[in-house]
Amino acid sequence: MEVDEPPTAGSAVVAATTGTTPGSSDPSERAGFCRPEDEVCPHCKANRYTRKDLRLFTSLCGHFLCGECLDNLFQRATIRCPTCREERRRNDYELKVFDSGHVQRDVAIRRRQLQRLNLTEKDFPTLAAYNDYLEQREDIAYNLSNDLDLVETGQRLDKLLNDYAEQIATNEARADRLRRERLQRQKLEQDAALARRRLAEQRAIQAEQRRTKERTMIMGLLERGVELKQARLQVKTELDQEERALADEAARLRQQQEADAHMETLVPREAAPLFVYQRPTRKLANGLITPPTPEIAQAFYASGATWQQALNGNVAETLLRVGGYLPEWTLKRGLQEALDGLTLD
């Protein structure tokens, strides 16, 4: 008694990619039978002779439908292909580019594979391993395009996807990031081009307005008896002053807008506690701590004073003090450096 094997993931991948049932040998399901002379919509029977603006869409199985039939038939999620009666979704159809349906189907299969099998040479330890991967990918694409060993091909495809799932996910994330950056650059370039075009149009309008205003003002001065040369000079001076004033005002407003925009983008900071100074403590891992020497410190550090003079008390107390520093600091630093060995050569 024969038992039907459950469908595998490879079979599902093959069916979704090729649009045919694994193991099917019906030649009507082959995309190669959609010849260029058969460019007729099988649903409404329209062709390029009866409808000049005919747009044909081909599915994964290689059969055609015109654009109007697609819009009319896809009121539901899926429909059956009018030729091979296989279930199809709207995104299974794409605009026909090549005359041969077989070539169109082959290109669609390879494009969908390249979206998933996006490994590069950097993902492999050696060049030989990368070449083996390219050979497997081409074998899979050829088998799917020609309906050869669909079940086994689907299993090989699933194995590749599972073995390199991490690298594929990384490459997809990188490709998505590069795509967003490219779209962002394109948008910035388009915005810059639009801004330049608007600026050129605005300058052309302003130049025309200036010429019109200049002619009007010159005619007014000529009516009052002013000579032509003097009238032109006077009008030019007045218009230049007006333009400089307008430019200065526009620059001021632009700076104000930039400052306001910068203030809006500032992130409010959380209130932090006030800084409290803590006196540093010096701890030596191996060394001595200088003992307090208040008597010596008060008698030390004056211009020309020596240790013997400070210890003997031969220098007046007023000469031992310097503004801004206490004698204790200098004395303790000298003793500490001596104990730490910092003054040794």
Coordinates of C-alpha atoms in Angstrom, one line a residue:
M1 CA 0.0 0.0 0.0
E2 CA 1.4 3.3 -1.0
V3 CA 1.4 6.2 1.5
D4 CA 1.5 9.7 0.3
E5 CA 4.5 11.6 1.7
P6 CA 3.7 14.9 3.4
P7 CA 4.7 18.0 1.5
T8 CA 8.1 19.2 2.5
A9 CA 9.4 22.7 2.8
G10 CA 11.3 22.3 -0.5
S11 CA 8.1 21.4 -2.3
A12 CA 6.4 24.5 -0.9
V13 CA 9.3 26.6 -2.0
V14 CA 9.3 25.1 -5.5
A15 CA 5.6 25.5 -5.9
A16 CA 5.7 29.1 -4.8
T17 CA 8.8 29.9 -7.0
T18 CA 8.0 28.0 -10.2
G19 CA 4.2 28.1 -10.1
T20 CA 3.9 24.3 -10.9
T21 CA 3.2 21.3 -9.0
P22 CA 6.3 19.2 -8.1
G23 CA 6.5 16.2 -10.4
S24 CA 4.0 17.6 -12.9
S25 CA 4.9 16.8 -16.5
D26 CA 2.0 18.6 -18.3
P27 CA 3.5 20.6 -21.1
S28 CA 0.7 23.1 -21.0
E29 CA 2.2 24.3 -17.7
R30 CA 5.6 25.0 -19.2
A31 CA 6.3 28.7 -19.8
G32 CA 8.1 27.8 -23.0
F33 CA 4.7 27.3 -24.7
C34 CA 3.9 31.0 -24.4
R35 CA 5.3 32.0 -27.8
P36 CA 5.6 35.6 -28.9
E37 CA 2.9 35.1 -31.4
D38 CA 0.6 34.0 -28.6
E39 CA 0.5 37.5 -27.1
V40 CA -3.3 37.3 -26.6
C41 CA -5.0 37.7 -23.3
P42 CA -6.6 34.3 -22.6
H43 CA -9.4 35.8 -20.7
C44 CA -10.7 38.6 -22.9
K45 CA -9.0 37.5 -26.1
A46 CA -7.6 41.0 -26.7
N47 CA -4.4 41.4 -28.7
R48 CA -2.2 44.1 -29.9
Y49 CA -4.2 44.5 -33.1
T50 CA -7.5 45.2 -31.4
R51 CA -6.0 47.2 -28.6
K52 CA -3.0 49.3 -29.2
D53 CA -2.4 50.1 -25.5
L54 CA -2.5 46.5 -24.5
R55 CA -0.3 45.7 -21.5
L56 CA 0.4 42.0 -20.8
F57 CA 1.4 40.7 -17.5
T58 CA 3.0 37.3 -17.0
S59 CA 2.9 35.1 -14.0
L60 CA 5.4 32.6 -12.6
C61 CA 3.9 29.9 -14.7
G62 CA 4.6 32.0 -17.8
H63 CA 1.0 32.7 -18.9
F64 CA -0.4 36.1 -19.7
L65 CA -3.2 38.3 -18.6
C66 CA -3.8 41.9 -19.7
G67 CA -3.9 44.8 -17.2
E68 CA -7.7 45.2 -17.4
C69 CA -8.4 41.6 -16.7
L70 CA -6.0 41.7 -13.7
D71 CA -7.9 44.6 -12.2
N72 CA -11.3 42.9 -12.8
L73 CA -10.3 39.4 -11.7
F74 CA -8.4 40.2 -8.6
Q75 CA -11.3 41.3 -6.4
R76 CA -10.3 38.4 -4.2
A77 CA -6.9 37.4 -2.7
T78 CA -6.3 34.6 -5.3
I79 CA -7.6 33.5 -8.7
R80 CA -6.9 30.6 -11.0
C81 CA -4.8 31.1 -14.1
P82 CA -7.1 31.0 -17.1
T83 CA -4.5 28.7 -18.9
C84 CA -3.1 26.3 -16.4
R85 CA -5.8 26.7 -13.7
E86 CA -3.2 27.1 -10.9
E87 CA -3.9 29.5 -8.1
R88 CA -2.2 32.9 -8.4
R89 CA -1.9 36.0 -6.3
R90 CA -1.7 39.5 -7.6
N91 CA 2.0 39.9 -6.8
D92 CA 2.7 36.8 -8.9
Y93 CA 2.1 38.8 -12.0
E94 CA 4.6 41.3 -13.4
L95 CA 4.7 43.4 -16.5
K96 CA 5.9 41.4 -19.6
V97 CA 9.3 42.6 -20.8
F98 CA 10.7 39.7 -22.9
D99 CA 9.0 38.2 -26.0
S100 CA 9.5 34.7 -24.7
G101 CA 7.5 33.7 -21.7
H102 CA 10.2 31.1 -20.8
V103 CA 12.8 33.9 -20.6
Q104 CA 10.4 36.0 -18.6
R105 CA 9.8 33.2 -16.1
D106 CA 13.5 32.4 -15.9
V107 CA 14.4 36.0 -15.1
A108 CA 11.7 36.2 -12.5
I109 CA 12.9 33.0 -10.8
R110 CA 16.5 34.2 -10.8
R111 CA 15.6 37.6 -9.4
R112 CA 13.7 36.0 -6.5
Q113 CA 16.5 33.7 -5.8
L114 CA 19.0 36.5 -5.8
Q115 CA 16.9 38.3 -3.2
R116 CA 17.3 35.3 -0.8
L117 CA 20.6 33.8 -1.9
N118 CA 22.5 37.0 -1.5
L119 CA 25.8 35.6 -0.3
T120 CA 29.1 37.3 -1.4
E121 CA 32.7 36.1 -1.5
K122 CA 33.3 37.6 1.9
D123 CA 30.9 35.1 3.5
F124 CA 33.1 32.1 2.6
P125 CA 36.5 31.1 3.9
T126 CA 37.9 30.3 0.5
L127 CA 37.3 31.2 -3.1
A128 CA 36.7 27.5 -3.9
A129 CA 33.8 27.4 -1.4
Y130 CA 32.3 30.6 -3.0
N131 CA 32.5 29.1 -6.5
D132 CA 30.8 25.9 -5.2
Y133 CA 28.0 28.1 -3.8
L134 CA 27.6 29.9 -7.2
E135 CA 27.5 26.6 -9.0
Q136 CA 24.7 25.3 -6.7
R137 CA 22.8 28.5 -7.1
E138 CA 22.9 28.2 -10.9
D139 CA 21.9 24.6 -10.8
I140 CA 18.9 25.5 -8.7
A141 CA 17.9 28.3 -11.0
Y142 CA 18.2 26.1 -14.1
N143 CA 16.2 23.3 -12.5
L144 CA 13.4 25.6 -11.4
S145 CA 13.2 27.3 -14.8
N146 CA 13.0 24.0 -16.6
D147 CA 11.0 21.9 -14.1
L148 CA 13.7 19.4 -13.4
D149 CA 13.8 17.5 -10.1
L150 CA 11.6 20.0 -8.4
V151 CA 11.4 18.2 -5.1
E152 CA 15.1 17.6 -4.8
T153 CA 15.8 21.2 -6.0
G154 CA 13.5 22.6 -3.3
Q155 CA 15.3 20.6 -0.7
R156 CA 18.7 21.8 -1.9
L157 CA 17.4 25.4 -1.8
D158 CA 16.0 25.0 1.7
K159 CA 19.4 23.5 2.9
L160 CA 21.3 26.5 1.5
L161 CA 18.8 28.9 3.2
N162 CA 19.1 27.1 6.5
D163 CA 22.9 26.7 6.4
Y164 CA 23.6 30.4 5.7
A165 CA 20.6 31.9 7.5
E166 CA 22.7 34.2 9.6
Q167 CA 24.8 35.5 6.7
I168 CA 21.7 36.0 4.6
A169 CA 20.0 38.0 7.3
T170 CA 23.1 40.1 7.7
N171 CA 23.3 40.8 4.0
E172 CA 19.6 41.6 3.8
A173 CA 20.0 44.1 6.7
R174 CA 23.0 45.7 5.0
A175 CA 21.2 45.9 1.6
D176 CA 18.2 47.5 3.3
R177 CA 20.4 50.0 5.0
L178 CA 22.1 50.9 1.7
R179 CA 18.8 51.2 0.0
R180 CA 17.5 53.6 2.6
E181 CA 20.7 55.6 2.4
R182 CA 20.4 55.7 -1.4
L183 CA 16.8 56.8 -1.2
Q184 CA 17.8 59.5 1.3
R185 CA 20.6 60.8 -1.0
Q186 CA 18.2 60.8 -3.9
K187 CA 15.7 62.8 -1.9
L188 CA 18.3 65.3 -0.8
E189 CA 19.5 65.7 -4.4
Q190 CA 16.0 66.1 -5.7
D191 CA 15.3 68.7 -2.9
A192 CA 18.5 70.5 -3.8
A193 CA 17.7 70.5 -7.5
L194 CA 14.2 71.8 -6.7
A195 CA 15.6 74.5 -4.5
R196 CA 18.1 75.6 -7.3
R197 CA 15.3 75.6 -9.8
R198 CA 13.0 77.7 -7.6
L199 CA 15.9 80.1 -6.8
A200 CA 16.6 80.6 -10.5
E201 CA 12.9 81.2 -11.2
Q202 CA 12.8 83.7 -8.3
R203 CA 15.8 85.5 -9.5
A204 CA 14.4 85.7 -13.1
I205 CA 11.2 87.2 -11.7
Q206 CA 13.0 89.7 -9.5
A207 CA 15.2 90.8 -12.5
E208 CA 12.1 91.3 -14.6
Q209 CA 10.4 93.3 -11.8
R210 CA 13.6 95.4 -11.4
R211 CA 13.7 96.2 -15.1
T212 CA 10.0 97.2 -15.1
K213 CA 10.4 99.4 -12.0
E214 CA 13.6 100.9 -13.4
R215 CA 11.9 101.9 -16.6
T216 CA 8.9 103.4 -14.7
M217 CA 11.2 105.4 -12.4
I218 CA 13.3 106.7 -15.3
M219 CA 10.3 107.8 -17.2
G220 CA 9.1 109.7 -14.1
L221 CA 12.4 111.5 -13.7
L222 CA 12.5 112.4 -17.4
E223 CA 9.0 113.9 -17.1
R224 CA 10.4 116.2 -14.4
G225 CA 13.2 117.4 -16.6
V226 CA 16.1 115.3 -15.3
E227 CA 18.7 114.2 -17.9
L228 CA 18.7 110.6 -19.0
K229 CA 22.2 109.8 -17.8
Q230 CA 21.5 111.4 -14.4
A231 CA 18.1 109.6 -14.1
R232 CA 19.6 106.2 -14.8
L233 CA 22.4 106.7 -12.2
Q234 CA 19.9 107.9 -9.6
V235 CA 17.5 105.0 -10.2
K236 CA 20.3 102.5 -10.1
T237 CA 21.5 103.9 -6.8
E238 CA 18.1 103.8 -5.2
L239 CA 17.3 100.3 -6.4
D240 CA 20.7 99.0 -5.2
Q241 CA 20.1 100.4 -1.8
E242 CA 16.7 98.7 -1.7
E243 CA 18.1 95.4 -2.7
R244 CA 20.8 95.6 -0.1
A245 CA 18.3 96.4 2.6
L246 CA 16.1 93.5 1.5
A247 CA 19.1 91.1 1.5
D248 CA 20.2 92.2 5.0
E249 CA 16.6 91.6 6.3
A250 CA 16.4 88.2 4.6
A251 CA 19.8 87.2 6.1
R252 CA 18.6 88.3 9.5
L253 CA 15.4 86.4 9.2
R254 CA 17.2 83.3 8.0
Q255 CA 19.6 83.4 10.9
Q256 CA 16.7 83.8 13.3
Q257 CA 14.9 80.8 11.7
E258 CA 18.1 78.7 12.0
A259 CA 18.5 79.6 15.6
D260 CA 14.9 78.8 16.4
A261 CA 15.2 75.4 14.6
H262 CA 18.4 74.7 16.5
M263 CA 16.6 75.4 19.8
E264 CA 13.7 73.1 18.9
T265 CA 16.1 70.3 18.2
L266 CA 17.9 70.5 21.5
V267 CA 17.1 67.6 23.7
P268 CA 16.0 68.7 27.2
R269 CA 18.4 67.5 29.8
E270 CA 17.4 65.9 33.1
A271 CA 18.1 67.9 36.2
A272 CA 21.2 66.5 37.8
P273 CA 22.3 67.1 41.4
L274 CA 24.8 69.9 42.1
F275 CA 28.5 69.0 42.1
V276 CA 29.9 68.6 45.5
Y277 CA 33.7 68.8 45.8
Q278 CA 35.4 66.0 47.7
R279 CA 38.9 66.5 48.8
P280 CA 41.1 63.9 47.2
T281 CA 42.9 61.5 49.5
R282 CA 46.3 60.2 48.5
K283 CA 47.0 56.6 49.4
L284 CA 50.3 55.0 48.7
A285 CA 50.5 51.3 48.0
N286 CA 54.1 51.1 49.3
G287 CA 55.4 54.2 51.0
L288 CA 55.3 56.5 54.0
I289 CA 52.8 59.3 54.9
T290 CA 54.4 62.5 56.1
P291 CA 53.7 63.4 59.7
P292 CA 52.0 66.7 60.5
T293 CA 54.6 69.4 61.0
P294 CA 52.8 72.7 61.8
E295 CA 55.8 74.3 63.6
I296 CA 58.2 73.7 60.8
A297 CA 55.6 74.7 58.2
Q298 CA 55.0 78.1 59.7
A299 CA 58.7 78.8 59.8
F300 CA 59.4 77.7 56.3
Y301 CA 59.1 79.0 52.7
A302 CA 60.3 82.5 52.1
S303 CA 62.5 84.2 49.5
G304 CA 66.0 83.1 50.2
A305 CA 65.0 80.9 53.2
T306 CA 66.7 77.6 53.8
W307 CA 65.9 74.6 55.9
Q308 CA 68.5 75.6 58.4
Q309 CA 67.1 79.1 58.7
A310 CA 63.5 77.9 59.0
L311 CA 64.4 75.4 61.7
N312 CA 66.6 77.8 63.6
G313 CA 64.0 80.6 63.4
N314 CA 66.5 83.1 62.0
V315 CA 64.0 84.4 59.3
A316 CA 61.2 86.7 60.3
E317 CA 57.7 85.2 60.2
T318 CA 56.5 87.9 57.7
L319 CA 59.1 86.7 55.1
L320 CA 58.1 83.1 55.4
R321 CA 54.6 83.7 54.0
V322 CA 53.7 84.1 50.4
G323 CA 50.3 85.3 49.1
G324 CA 48.1 82.7 47.6
Y325 CA 49.8 79.6 49.1
L326 CA 50.2 78.3 52.6
P327 CA 53.7 77.3 53.8
E328 CA 52.2 73.9 54.9
W329 CA 51.4 73.0 51.3
T330 CA 54.9 73.5 50.0
L331 CA 56.5 71.8 53.0
K332 CA 54.2 68.7 52.8
R333 CA 54.7 68.4 49.0
G334 CA 58.5 68.5 49.4
L335 CA 58.5 65.9 52.1
Q336 CA 56.0 63.7 50.3
E337 CA 58.1 63.8 47.1
A338 CA 61.2 62.9 49.1
L339 CA 59.4 60.0 50.6
D340 CA 57.9 58.8 47.3
G341 CA 61.3 59.0 45.6
L342 CA 60.0 61.4 42.9
T343 CA 63.0 63.8 43.2
L344 CA 65.6 61.1 42.7
D345 CA 67.4 61.0 39.3

